[in-house]
N, CA and C of each residue as an Amber inpcrd file, in Angstrom:
protein
   678
 110.6500000 112.2020000 114.8020000 109.8450000 111.8750000 113.6270000
 109.4260000 113.1340000 112.8600000 109.2130000 114.2230000 113.5890000
 108.9000000 115.4730000 112.8890000 110.0640000 115.9180000 112.0100000
 111.2820000 115.7610000 112.5370000 112.4670000 116.1030000 111.7450000
 112.5590000 115.2130000 110.5140000 112.2760000 113.9220000 110.6910000
 112.3420000 112.9760000 109.5770000 111.2860000 113.3150000 108.5260000
 110.0960000 113.6890000 108.9740000 109.0340000 114.0800000 108.0410000
 109.4440000 115.3160000 107.2520000 110.0270000 116.2690000 107.9500000
 110.4640000 117.4950000 107.2950000 111.5530000 117.2120000 106.2670000
 112.4780000 116.3180000 106.6180000 113.5650000 115.9760000 105.7070000
 113.0620000 115.2920000 104.4440000 111.9180000 114.5830000 104.5650000
 111.3500000 113.8820000 103.4180000 110.3180000 114.7120000 102.6650000
 110.0920000 115.9270000 103.1230000 109.1290000 116.7870000 102.4570000
 107.6890000 116.3980000 102.7350000 107.4550000 115.7060000 103.8580000
 106.1010000 115.2780000 104.2140000 105.4310000 116.3450000 105.0800000
 104.1080000 116.3350000 105.0800000 103.3420000 117.2500000 105.9090000
 102.8890000 116.5170000 107.1650000 103.3740000 116.9370000 108.3250000
 103.0430000 116.3060000 109.6030000 102.1750000 117.2490000 110.4220000
 100.9880000 116.7710000 110.8050000 100.0470000 117.5740000 111.5750000
  99.7720000 116.9030000 112.9130000  99.9280000 117.6480000 113.9810000
  99.6590000 117.1290000 115.3190000  98.1490000 117.0710000 115.5310000
  97.6240000 115.8720000 115.8120000  96.1820000 115.6790000 115.9660000
  95.7550000 115.7550000 117.4300000  96.4720000 115.0510000 118.3000000
  96.0860000 115.0250000 119.7070000  97.3040000 114.6820000 120.5610000
  97.3470000 115.2370000 121.7660000  98.4250000 114.9290000 122.7130000
  97.8310000 114.6980000 124.0930000  98.5030000 113.8560000 124.8550000
  98.1000000 113.5840000 126.2390000  99.3390000 113.7660000 127.1010000
  99.3980000 114.8680000 127.8360000 100.5900000 115.2300000 128.6120000
 100.6760000 114.3740000 129.8740000 101.8910000 113.9010000 130.1700000
 102.1120000 113.0810000 131.3530000 102.1300000 113.9040000 132.6340000
 101.9200000 113.2520000 133.7580000 101.8990000 113.9360000 135.0500000
 103.2680000 114.4830000 135.4380000 104.3310000 113.7890000 135.0260000
 105.6910000 114.1870000 135.3870000 106.4360000 114.8160000 134.2140000
 105.6890000 115.3910000 133.2770000 106.3090000 115.9810000 132.1050000
 106.3100000 114.9970000 130.9520000 106.6430000 115.4770000 129.7810000
 106.6250000 114.6040000 128.6090000 105.1980000 114.3180000 128.1720000
 105.0360000 113.2430000 127.4100000 103.7280000 112.9040000 126.8690000
 103.3760000 111.4480000 127.1270000 102.1030000 111.2090000 127.4410000
 101.6160000 109.8390000 127.5400000 101.3280000 109.2970000 126.1440000
 100.8170000 110.1630000 125.2790000 100.5280000 109.7480000 123.9080000
 100.5200000 110.9540000 122.9870000 100.8710000 110.7090000 121.7450000
 100.8650000 111.7360000 120.7060000 100.3130000 111.1110000 119.4310000
  99.3850000 111.7920000 118.8000000  98.8180000 111.3110000 117.5360000
  99.1210000 112.3220000 116.4400000  99.6990000 111.8270000 115.3410000
 100.0500000 112.6980000 114.2220000  99.4710000 112.1690000 112.9270000
  99.1760000 113.0850000 112.0290000  98.7340000 112.7430000 110.6750000
  99.8510000 113.1520000 109.7250000 100.3480000 112.1950000 108.9500000
 101.4700000 112.4690000 108.0470000 101.0320000 112.2050000 106.6120000
 101.2380000 113.1700000 105.7540000 100.8860000 113.0420000 104.3380000
 102.1210000 113.2960000 103.4820000 102.2430000 112.5190000 102.3990000
 103.3750000 112.6910000 101.5060000 103.6300000 111.4380000 100.6860000
 104.7010000 111.4570000  99.9350000 105.0470000 110.3530000  99.0440000
 105.7180000 109.2150000  99.8250000 105.1850000 108.0040000  99.6860000
 105.7410000 106.7930000 100.2960000 105.8240000 106.8720000 101.8220000
 104.8750000 107.5570000 102.4400000 104.8880000 107.7110000 103.9000000
 104.7540000 106.3600000 104.6010000 103.7000000 105.6090000 104.2540000
 103.4470000 104.3520000 104.9660000 104.5160000 103.3100000 104.6740000
 104.9650000 103.2310000 103.4390000 105.9540000 102.2100000 103.0740000
 107.2640000 102.3900000 103.8250000 107.5280000 103.6040000 104.3100000
 108.7420000 103.8590000 105.0870000 108.4790000 103.8140000 106.5930000
 107.4520000 104.5220000 107.0290000 107.2110000 104.6210000 108.4670000
 106.6690000 103.3330000 109.0880000 106.1340000 102.4240000 108.2850000
 105.5950000 101.1870000 108.8650000 106.6700000 100.3780000 109.5860000
 107.9500000 100.6020000 109.2140000 109.0460000  99.8730000 109.8630000
 109.3730000 100.4470000 111.2390000 108.7150000 101.5410000 111.6250000
 108.9050000 102.1280000 112.9540000 107.8850000 101.6020000 113.9550000
 106.9270000 100.7990000 113.4830000 105.8800000 100.2870000 114.3620000
 106.4400000  99.2330000 115.3110000 106.0620000  99.3390000 116.5790000
 106.5210000  98.3730000 117.5670000 106.9180000  99.0540000 118.8650000
 107.5830000  98.3020000 119.7240000 107.9910000  98.8170000 121.0390000
 109.4170000  99.3580000 120.9700000 109.5810000 100.6030000 121.3770000
 110.8920000 101.2570000 121.4400000 111.2860000 101.3540000 122.9060000
 112.4180000 100.7530000 123.2650000 112.8550000 100.6990000 124.6580000
 113.9610000 101.7230000 124.9190000 113.8020000 102.4810000 125.9910000
 114.7730000 103.5200000 126.3500000 115.4600000 103.1380000 127.6600000
 116.7910000 103.1840000 127.6650000 117.5740000 102.8920000 128.8670000
 118.4530000 104.0980000 129.1830000 118.1980000 104.7130000 130.3470000
 119.0000000 105.8680000 130.7360000 118.8770000 106.1000000 132.2410000
 119.7270000 106.9750000 132.7560000 119.7120000 107.3160000 134.1780000
 118.8860000 108.5940000 134.3410000 117.7240000 108.5180000 134.9820000
 116.8920000 109.7200000 135.1560000 117.5660000 110.7580000 136.0340000
 117.1420000 111.9930000 135.8900000 117.7150000 113.0830000 136.6880000
 117.4160000 112.8970000 138.1710000 116.3360000 112.1680000 138.4590000
 115.9410000 111.9630000 139.8610000 116.6150000 110.7460000 140.4960000
 117.4240000 110.0160000 139.7240000 118.0850000 108.8050000 140.2230000
 119.3960000 109.1860000 140.9240000 119.4440000 108.9770000 142.2470000
 120.6200000 109.3780000 143.0330000 121.7100000 108.3140000 143.0450000
 121.3510000 107.0490000 142.7510000 122.3230000 105.9560000 142.8030000
 122.9840000 105.6900000 141.4500000 122.5710000 106.4240000 140.4300000
 123.1700000 106.2350000 139.1130000 122.7010000 104.9820000 138.3980000
 121.5800000 104.4160000 138.8300000 121.0730000 103.1930000 138.2050000
 120.3470000 103.5080000 136.8990000 120.5040000 102.5980000 135.9450000
 119.8530000 102.7500000 134.6400000 118.4000000 102.2900000 134.7390000
 117.4890000 103.1210000 134.3020000 116.0720000 102.7800000 134.2810000
 115.6410000 102.4760000 132.8510000 114.6880000 101.5690000 132.7000000
 114.1840000 101.1910000 131.3810000 112.7170000 101.5920000 131.2510000
 112.3880000 102.2520000 130.1740000 111.0050000 102.6070000 129.8700000
 110.7430000 102.2750000 128.4020000 109.4740000 102.2230000 128.0520000
 109.1320000 101.8670000 126.6730000 108.0950000 102.8240000 126.0940000
 108.1210000 102.9340000 124.7910000 107.1100000 103.6970000 124.0470000
 106.6800000 102.8410000 122.8670000 105.3840000 102.7670000 122.6470000
 104.8570000 101.9580000 121.5410000 104.4540000 102.8650000 120.3870000
 104.9350000 102.5210000 119.1970000 104.6120000 103.2820000 117.9920000
 103.6800000 102.4510000 117.1140000 102.5650000 103.0430000 116.7380000
 101.6280000 102.4010000 115.8130000 101.5560000 103.2450000 114.5500000
 101.6780000 102.6050000 113.3900000 101.6290000 103.3060000 112.1050000
 100.4890000 102.7080000 111.2880000  99.5040000 103.5370000 110.9630000
  98.3210000 103.0440000 110.2680000  98.0840000 103.8140000 108.9750000
  97.8450000 103.1100000 107.8700000  97.5700000 103.8060000 106.6090000
  96.1430000 104.3240000 106.5830000  95.9220000 105.3940000 105.8360000
  94.5590000 105.8570000 105.6420000  93.8230000 104.8720000 104.7470000
  92.5370000 104.7030000 104.9840000  91.7610000 103.7880000 104.1490000
  90.4450000 104.4410000 103.7620000  89.8180000 103.9140000 102.7260000
  88.5650000 104.4620000 102.2290000  87.3720000 103.7920000 102.8960000
  86.1940000 104.3420000 102.6470000  84.9650000 103.7740000 103.2010000
  84.7620000 102.3340000 102.7390000  85.2280000 102.0380000 101.5090000
  85.0150000 100.6910000 100.9640000  85.8960000  99.6630000 101.6610000
  86.9880000 100.1060000 102.2980000  87.9020000  99.1850000 102.9750000
  87.3450000  98.7200000 104.3260000  86.6810000  99.6230000 105.0230000
  86.1330000  99.3140000 106.3510000  84.7160000  99.8560000 106.4550000
  83.7860000  98.9890000 106.8360000  82.3960000  99.4080000 107.0290000
  82.1260000  99.5770000 108.5210000  81.6370000 100.7450000 108.8980000
  81.3430000 101.0440000 110.3050000  79.8490000 101.2940000 110.4560000
  79.2210000 100.5300000 111.3320000  77.8000000 100.7060000 111.6140000
  77.6300000 101.8860000 112.5620000  76.8120000 102.8580000 112.1830000
  76.6310000 104.0580000 113.0100000  76.0700000 103.7030000 114.3880000
  75.3660000 102.5700000 114.4960000  74.8260000 102.1530000 115.7840000
  75.9280000 101.7310000 116.7490000  77.1110000 101.4510000 116.2270000
  78.2380000 101.0590000 117.0640000  79.0430000 102.2510000 117.5650000
  78.6300000 103.4560000 117.1530000  79.3730000 104.6630000 117.4960000
  78.6550000 105.4550000 118.5830000  79.4060000 105.8380000 119.5930000
  78.8930000 106.7210000 120.6440000  79.7660000 107.9660000 120.6350000
  79.1520000 109.1260000 120.3710000  79.9400000 110.3470000 120.2240000
  79.4520000 111.4360000 121.1640000  80.3960000 112.1260000 121.7550000
  80.0730000 113.2740000 122.5950000  80.9620000 114.4350000 122.1850000
  80.5170000 115.6460000 122.5030000  81.2940000 116.8360000 122.1550000
  81.6620000 117.5900000 123.4190000  82.6870000 118.4180000 123.2940000
  83.1520000 119.2000000 124.4370000  83.8740000 120.4350000 123.9210000
  84.1750000 121.3210000 124.8260000  84.9220000 122.5140000 124.4430000
  86.4050000 122.1960000 124.3950000  87.0420000 122.6590000 123.3520000
  88.4820000 122.4350000 123.2160000  89.2290000 123.3010000 124.2090000
  90.3500000 122.7690000 124.7010000  91.1790000 123.5490000 125.6100000
  92.3400000 124.1630000 124.8700000  93.1000000 124.9780000 125.5560000
  94.3000000 125.5510000 124.9640000  94.0170000 126.8020000 124.1770000
  95.0380000 127.2140000 123.3990000  94.9360000 128.4470000 122.6250000
  93.9130000 128.3010000 121.5170000  93.4080000 129.4170000 121.0630000
  92.4710000 129.3590000 119.9550000  91.4620000 130.4740000 119.9870000
  91.4640000 131.2770000 121.0210000  90.5630000 132.4140000 121.0510000
  89.1860000 132.0670000 121.5750000  88.2710000 133.0130000 121.4100000
  86.9370000 132.8490000 121.9660000  86.1800000 131.7010000 121.3380000
  86.4160000 131.4540000 120.0490000  85.6970000 130.3800000 119.3660000
  85.9410000 129.0380000 120.0480000  87.1860000 128.7810000 120.4380000
  87.5400000 127.5190000 121.0780000  86.8620000 127.3880000 122.4320000
  86.7630000 128.4810000 123.1670000  86.2300000 128.4320000 124.5180000
  84.7070000 128.3410000 124.5720000  84.0220000 128.9350000 123.6200000
  82.5770000 129.0290000 123.6900000  81.8390000 127.9460000 122.9070000
  82.4710000 127.3650000 121.9070000  81.8100000 126.3920000 121.0470000
  82.3750000 124.9990000 121.2970000  81.4870000 124.0090000 121.3800000
  81.9140000 122.6230000 121.5900000  82.4050000 122.0340000 120.2660000
  83.6750000 122.2320000 119.9840000  84.2390000 121.7670000 118.7240000
  84.9490000 120.4210000 118.8490000  85.4140000 120.0900000 120.0650000
  86.1360000 118.8320000 120.2640000  85.1700000 117.6510000 120.2140000
  85.6750000 116.5300000 119.7060000  84.8440000 115.3360000 119.5460000
  85.4770000 114.1580000 120.2740000  84.6810000 113.4390000 121.0550000
  85.1110000 112.2240000 121.7470000  84.2800000 111.0730000 121.1930000
  84.9390000 110.1670000 120.4690000  84.2300000 109.1010000 119.7570000
  84.5970000 107.7390000 120.3380000  83.5790000 106.9150000 120.5970000
  83.7780000 105.5720000 121.1390000  83.1870000 104.5400000 120.1970000
  84.0180000 103.5460000 119.8110000  83.5380000 102.4190000 119.0070000
  83.2400000 101.2780000 119.9710000  81.9510000 101.0470000 120.2350000
  81.5350000 100.1250000 121.2980000  82.0170000  98.6780000 121.1150000
  81.9970000  98.1090000 119.9080000  82.4320000  96.7100000 119.7660000
  83.8950000  96.4690000 120.1480000  84.7740000  97.4340000 119.8640000
  86.2080000  97.2520000 120.1290000  86.7010000  98.0250000 121.3410000
  85.9130000  99.0190000 121.7980000  86.3470000  99.8490000 122.9160000
  87.3350000 100.9240000 122.5070000  87.5730000 101.0800000 121.2040000
  88.5000000 102.1070000 120.7230000  87.8920000 103.4880000 120.9660000
  88.6600000 104.3520000 121.5970000  88.2030000 105.7070000 121.8890000
  89.1370000 106.7050000 121.2280000  88.5740000 107.6770000 120.5430000
  89.3630000 108.6800000 119.8280000  88.8480000 110.0670000 120.1710000
  89.7680000 110.9510000 120.5520000  89.4100000 112.3360000 120.8450000
  90.1210000 113.2470000 119.8600000  89.3860000 114.1180000 119.2210000
  89.9580000 115.0520000 118.2500000  89.6540000 116.4810000 118.6670000
  90.7090000 117.2660000 118.7990000  90.5620000 118.6690000 119.1990000
  91.2850000 119.6000000 118.2280000  91.8700000 119.0320000 117.1760000
  92.7450000 119.7900000 116.2950000  92.0190000 120.8940000 115.5360000
  90.8760000 120.5580000 114.9330000  90.1690000 121.5140000 114.0820000
  89.2690000 122.4360000 114.9040000  88.9570000 123.5950000 114.3570000
  88.0760000 124.5600000 115.0230000  86.6150000 124.3080000 114.6750000
  86.3660000 123.3020000 113.8580000  85.0070000 122.9420000 113.4750000
  84.6700000 121.5580000 114.0130000  83.4880000 121.4280000 114.6380000
  83.0650000 120.1340000 115.1630000  82.9120000 119.1240000 114.0330000
  82.3960000 119.5650000 112.8990000  82.2010000 118.6780000 111.7580000
  83.5310000 118.1130000 111.2580000  84.5450000 118.9790000 111.1970000
  85.8610000 118.5250000 110.7440000  86.4940000 117.5710000 111.7480000
  86.3210000 117.8520000 113.0360000  86.8620000 116.9560000 114.0610000
  86.1630000 115.6040000 114.0250000  84.8470000 115.6060000 113.7650000
  84.1060000 114.3470000 113.6540000  84.6070000 113.5420000 112.4580000
  84.8020000 114.2370000 111.3390000  85.3120000 113.5610000 110.1400000
  86.7040000 112.9920000 110.3820000  87.5390000 113.7600000 111.0750000
  88.8970000 113.3230000 111.3840000  88.8710000 112.1130000 112.3110000
  87.9960000 112.1450000 113.3270000  87.8860000 111.0320000 114.2680000
  87.4110000 109.7590000 113.5650000  86.4650000 109.8940000 112.6500000
  85.9740000 108.7360000 111.9040000  87.0700000 108.1610000 111.0090000
  87.8550000 109.0310000 110.4040000  88.9640000 108.5620000 109.5650000
  89.9940000 107.8010000 110.4010000  90.2610000 108.3060000 111.6160000
  91.2200000 107.6450000 112.5010000  90.6790000 106.2950000 112.9770000
  89.3830000 106.2480000 113.2780000  88.7700000 104.9800000 113.6870000
  88.8240000 103.9730000 112.5510000  88.4890000 104.4280000 111.3510000
  88.5320000 103.5450000 110.1830000  89.9410000 102.9870000 109.9790000
  90.9430000 103.8480000 110.1700000  92.3300000 103.4170000 110.0050000
  92.7220000 102.3890000 111.0630000  92.2600000 102.5900000 112.3070000
  92.5940000 101.6390000 113.3840000  91.9390000 100.2820000 113.1520000
  90.6730000 100.2920000 112.7320000  89.9810000  99.0230000 112.4610000
  90.6340000  98.2960000 111.2890000  91.0240000  99.0530000 110.2820000
  91.7110000  98.4680000 109.1330000  93.0550000  97.8920000 109.5640000
  93.7420000  98.6220000 110.4480000  95.0430000  98.1840000 110.9400000
  94.9270000  96.8720000 111.7130000  93.8770000  96.7320000 112.5250000
  93.6670000  95.5030000 113.2940000  93.4910000  94.3060000 112.3720000
  92.6400000  94.4650000 111.3530000  92.4030000  93.3720000 110.4060000
  93.6450000  93.0860000 109.5760000  94.3470000  94.1460000 109.1900000
  95.5470000  93.9830000 108.3730000  96.6430000  93.2670000 109.1540000
  96.7550000  93.5890000 110.4570000  97.7750000  92.9360000 111.2850000
  97.4680000  91.4480000 111.4440000  96.1810000  91.1090000 111.5610000
  95.7970000  89.7050000 111.6500000  96.1980000  88.9570000 110.3890000
  95.9070000  89.5630000 109.2400000  96.2400000  88.9200000 107.9580000
  97.7460000  88.7520000 107.8080000  98.5030000  89.7890000 108.1820000
  99.9580000  89.7170000 108.0410000 100.5560000  88.6750000 108.9750000
 100.0260000  88.5780000 110.1830000 100.5130000  87.5720000 111.1290000
 100.2620000  86.1650000 110.5990000  99.0740000  85.9460000 110.0440000
  98.7480000  84.6350000 109.4790000  99.6660000  84.3150000 108.3090000
  99.9160000  85.3190000 107.4700000 100.7790000  85.1080000 106.3050000
 102.2140000  84.8340000 106.7370000 102.6860000  85.5520000 107.7470000
 104.0590000  85.3520000 108.2110000 104.2280000  84.0060000 108.9030000
 103.1750000  83.5400000 109.5630000 103.2350000  82.2140000 110.1830000
 103.3360000  81.1330000 109.1140000 102.6410000  81.3290000 108.0130000
 102.7140000  80.3740000 106.9090000 104.1140000  80.3730000 106.2920000
 104.6960000  81.5760000 106.1850000 106.0120000  81.7000000 105.5560000
 107.1490000  81.4150000 106.5270000 106.8530000  81.4270000 107.8210000
 107.9130000  81.2520000 108.8170000 108.8700000  82.4180000 108.7920000
 108.3330000  83.6120000 108.6060000 109.1650000  84.8020000 108.4480000
 109.9790000  85.1070000 109.6910000 111.2300000  85.5090000 109.4680000
 112.1170000  85.9010000 110.5650000 112.1560000  87.4190000 110.7300000
 111.5670000  88.1310000 109.7840000 111.5620000  89.5900000 109.8600000
 110.4590000  90.0340000 110.8050000 110.6520000  91.1740000 111.4340000
 109.6790000  91.6770000 112.3990000 108.2660000  91.7340000 111.8520000
 107.3250000  91.5510000 112.7330000 105.9260000  91.5260000 112.3370000
 105.3580000  92.9160000 112.1280000 105.9800000  93.9120000 112.7450000
 105.4080000  95.2450000 112.6840000 104.2900000  95.4130000 113.6950000
 104.0940000  94.3940000 114.5370000 103.0540000  94.4640000 115.5510000
 103.4730000  95.3450000 116.7040000 102.4800000  95.8360000 117.4570000
 102.7760000  96.7800000 118.5290000 103.4650000  96.1470000 119.7130000
 103.4060000  94.8280000 119.8290000 104.0330000  94.1550000 120.9710000
 105.4760000  93.7630000 120.6950000 105.9330000  93.9730000 119.4750000
 107.2890000  93.5570000 119.1020000 108.3210000  94.6260000 119.4790000
 109.3410000  94.2120000 120.2310000 110.4180000  95.1380000 120.5910000
 111.3450000  95.2940000 119.3950000 111.4450000  96.5000000 118.8670000
 112.2350000  96.6810000 117.6450000 113.5690000  97.3850000 117.8940000
 113.6080000  98.3050000 118.8680000 114.8730000  99.0160000 119.1210000
 115.0550000  99.3000000 120.6050000 116.3380000  99.4470000 120.9770000
 116.6870000  99.9090000 122.3290000 117.6180000 101.1050000 122.1890000
 117.3050000 102.1680000 122.9160000 118.1140000 103.3870000 122.8970000
 118.8220000 103.4890000 124.2480000 120.1340000 103.3050000 124.2280000
 120.9240000 103.2910000 125.4540000 121.7130000 104.5960000 125.5640000
 121.2700000 105.4460000 126.5190000 121.9080000 106.7610000 126.6700000
 123.3150000 106.6300000 127.2410000 123.5170000 105.6840000 128.1420000
 124.8080000 105.5400000 128.8010000 125.9100000 105.2050000 127.7960000
 125.5840000 104.3280000 126.8510000 126.5700000 103.9190000 125.8430000
 126.4050000 104.6560000 124.5190000 125.4610000 105.6200000 124.4720000
 125.1970000 106.3830000 123.2370000 124.9680000 105.4510000 122.0530000
 124.1240000 104.4460000 122.2930000 123.9400000 103.3990000 121.2830000
 122.4470000 103.1820000 120.9990000 122.1490000 103.0000000 119.7320000
 120.8010000 102.6330000 119.2940000 120.8960000 101.2480000 118.6560000
 120.2230000 100.2630000 119.2540000 120.2980000  98.8800000 118.7650000
 118.9920000  98.4930000 118.0700000 119.0840000  98.1180000 116.8110000
 117.9150000  97.6320000 116.0810000 117.9140000  96.1080000 116.1710000
 116.9290000  95.5470000 116.8780000 116.9180000  94.1100000 117.1530000
 116.5200000  93.2880000 115.9350000 115.8440000  93.8650000 114.9800000
 115.4810000  93.1280000 113.7670000 116.6760000  92.9860000 112.8380000
 117.4690000  94.0470000 112.7580000 118.6450000  94.0300000 111.8890000
 119.8460000  93.3860000 112.5650000 119.8250000  93.3850000 113.9260000
 120.9860000  92.8920000 114.6570000 122.1650000  93.8320000 114.5160000
 121.8700000  95.1330000 114.4230000 122.9250000  96.1340000 114.2260000
 122.8000000  97.2460000 115.2530000 123.9570000  97.8780000 115.5450000
 123.9910000  99.0370000 116.4290000 124.2870000 100.2880000 115.6200000
 123.6860000 101.3950000 116.0460000 123.8860000 102.6890000 115.4000000
 124.1750000 103.7210000 116.4780000 124.8540000 104.8200000 116.1240000
 125.0710000 105.8910000 117.1100000 123.7230000 106.4730000 117.5390000
 123.5460000 106.6890000 118.8300000 122.2930000 107.2480000 119.3330000
 122.0200000 108.6120000 118.7090000 123.0760000 109.3820000 118.5050000
 122.9160000 110.7200000 117.9210000 122.3060000 110.6570000 116.5270000
 122.5400000 109.5460000 115.8240000 121.9940000 109.3830000 114.4830000
 120.4640000 109.3720000 114.5250000 119.9050000 108.6380000 115.4990000
 118.4470000 108.6000000 115.6220000 117.9090000 109.9330000 116.1240000
 118.5670000 110.5230000 117.1220000 118.0860000 111.7820000 117.6860000
 118.1160000 112.9040000 116.6620000 118.9880000 112.7970000 115.6730000
 119.0640000 113.7900000 114.6000000 118.1580000 113.4350000 113.4250000
 117.2900000 112.4160000 113.6410000 116.3040000 111.9950000 112.6290000
 116.9420000 111.3690000 111.3980000 118.1740000 110.8960000 111.5320000
 118.8400000 110.2320000 110.4040000 118.5350000 108.7300000 110.4720000
 117.2500000 108.3820000 110.3090000 116.8470000 106.9800000 110.4280000
 116.6400000 106.3090000 109.0750000 116.8960000 107.0450000 107.9930000
 116.7380000 106.4770000 106.6570000 117.5890000 105.2170000 106.4570000
 118.8560000 105.1770000 106.9330000 119.6530000 103.9510000 106.7570000
 119.0210000 102.7320000 107.4350000 118.4060000 102.9260000 108.6200000
 117.7500000 101.8200000 109.3120000 116.5250000 101.3400000 108.5270000
 115.7350000 102.2800000 108.0480000 114.5300000 101.9380000 107.2880000
 114.8990000 101.2790000 105.9670000 115.9020000 101.8170000 105.2740000
 116.3370000 101.2420000 104.0010000 116.8420000  99.8140000 104.1930000
 117.5400000  99.5770000 105.3120000 118.0420000  98.2270000 105.5970000
 116.8890000  97.2640000 105.8450000 115.8240000  97.7120000 106.5050000
 114.6550000  96.8730000 106.7390000 113.9410000  96.5640000 105.4320000
 113.8250000  97.5530000 104.5690000 113.1800000  97.3450000 103.2680000
 113.9680000  96.3340000 102.4490000 115.3070000  96.4630000 102.4580000
 116.1600000  95.5350000 101.7120000 116.0350000  94.1170000 102.2680000
 115.9910000  93.9840000 103.5980000 115.8510000  92.6720000 104.2160000
 114.5140000  92.0270000 103.8520000 113.4720000  92.8230000 103.8570000
 112.1440000  92.3270000 103.5040000 112.1040000  91.8720000 102.0420000
 112.7180000  92.6490000 101.1650000 112.7350000  92.2920000  99.7430000
 113.5300000  91.0070000  99.5040000 114.6280000  90.8370000 100.2370000
 115.4340000  89.6230000 100.1100000 114.6350000  88.3960000 100.5430000
 113.8820000  88.5480000 101.6250000 113.0830000  87.4090000 102.1000000
 111.9820000  87.0590000 101.1060000 111.3150000  88.0870000 100.5730000
 110.2690000  87.8380000  99.5930000 110.8300000  87.1670000  98.3460000
 112.0490000  87.5340000  97.9580000 112.6940000  86.9200000  96.8010000
 113.0030000  85.4530000  97.0680000 113.4890000  85.1490000  98.2940000
 113.7650000  83.7600000  98.6530000 112.4880000  82.9270000  98.6530000
 111.3940000  83.5140000  99.1700000 110.1150000  82.8010000  99.1960000
 109.6150000  82.5430000  97.7830000 109.7940000  83.5230000  96.9000000
 109.3590000  83.3670000  95.5100000 110.1550000  82.2710000  94.8120000
 111.4490000  82.1760000  95.1080000 112.2920000  81.1410000  94.5160000
 111.9040000  79.7510000  95.0300000 111.5430000  79.6760000  96.3300000
 111.1140000  78.3880000  96.8970000 109.8330000  77.9180000  96.2370000
 108.8870000  78.8430000  96.0310000 107.6270000  78.4930000  95.4050000
 107.8270000  78.0610000  93.9610000 108.7840000  78.6990000  93.2860000
 109.0710000  78.3410000  91.8930000 109.6640000  76.9490000  91.7920000
 110.5270000  76.6230000  92.7670000 111.2120000  75.3250000  92.7580000
 110.3230000  74.1950000  93.2750000 109.2840000  74.5530000  94.0130000
 108.4100000  73.5160000  94.6050000 107.5780000  72.7990000  93.5350000
């Protein structure tokens, strides 16, 4: 995704990472700014399934793992109202590189939204105030995303849409290392795995946009004829 952002001239900033016990990452949070970011990346939301033979597998068996991608647009204060009484915030010292300022000053912010249980930790900025502002923006985006997903699900149920919901529980692609194949389950098409690994995902996204536009056109024609 960083390669794809770079290819589109977008600014991608790493906000937070959670390193796994056996290497890799448990979670990664990024902030992406640029032209038409959400309208393109929203089609990446969902469950991505990986099938490959791990280095530790002695029998050559294929293992399946999944990664969930959530894409949330930024929203304004008027879009989501947050009661300060629902927020529990604590501060801590940031880890990693950054010099004496990072080690001595509690700049990292750990924010908990009590009604939903959403927890956000921000360590990116060297200022506690900036990290707090960033955490609040991320919380606002998540709450907006929850409400927006509910509305979209209701609308798609009314329309009987066959296109993916964009929800986090929806399996959208499978990446098969053994066959060097990337399968998009919404499009019903296969692509070379190398195409995705090289960040050449524009054809997949463009195909999803075209499919969505075709469905909306069919719905508009049905409403006109009704």
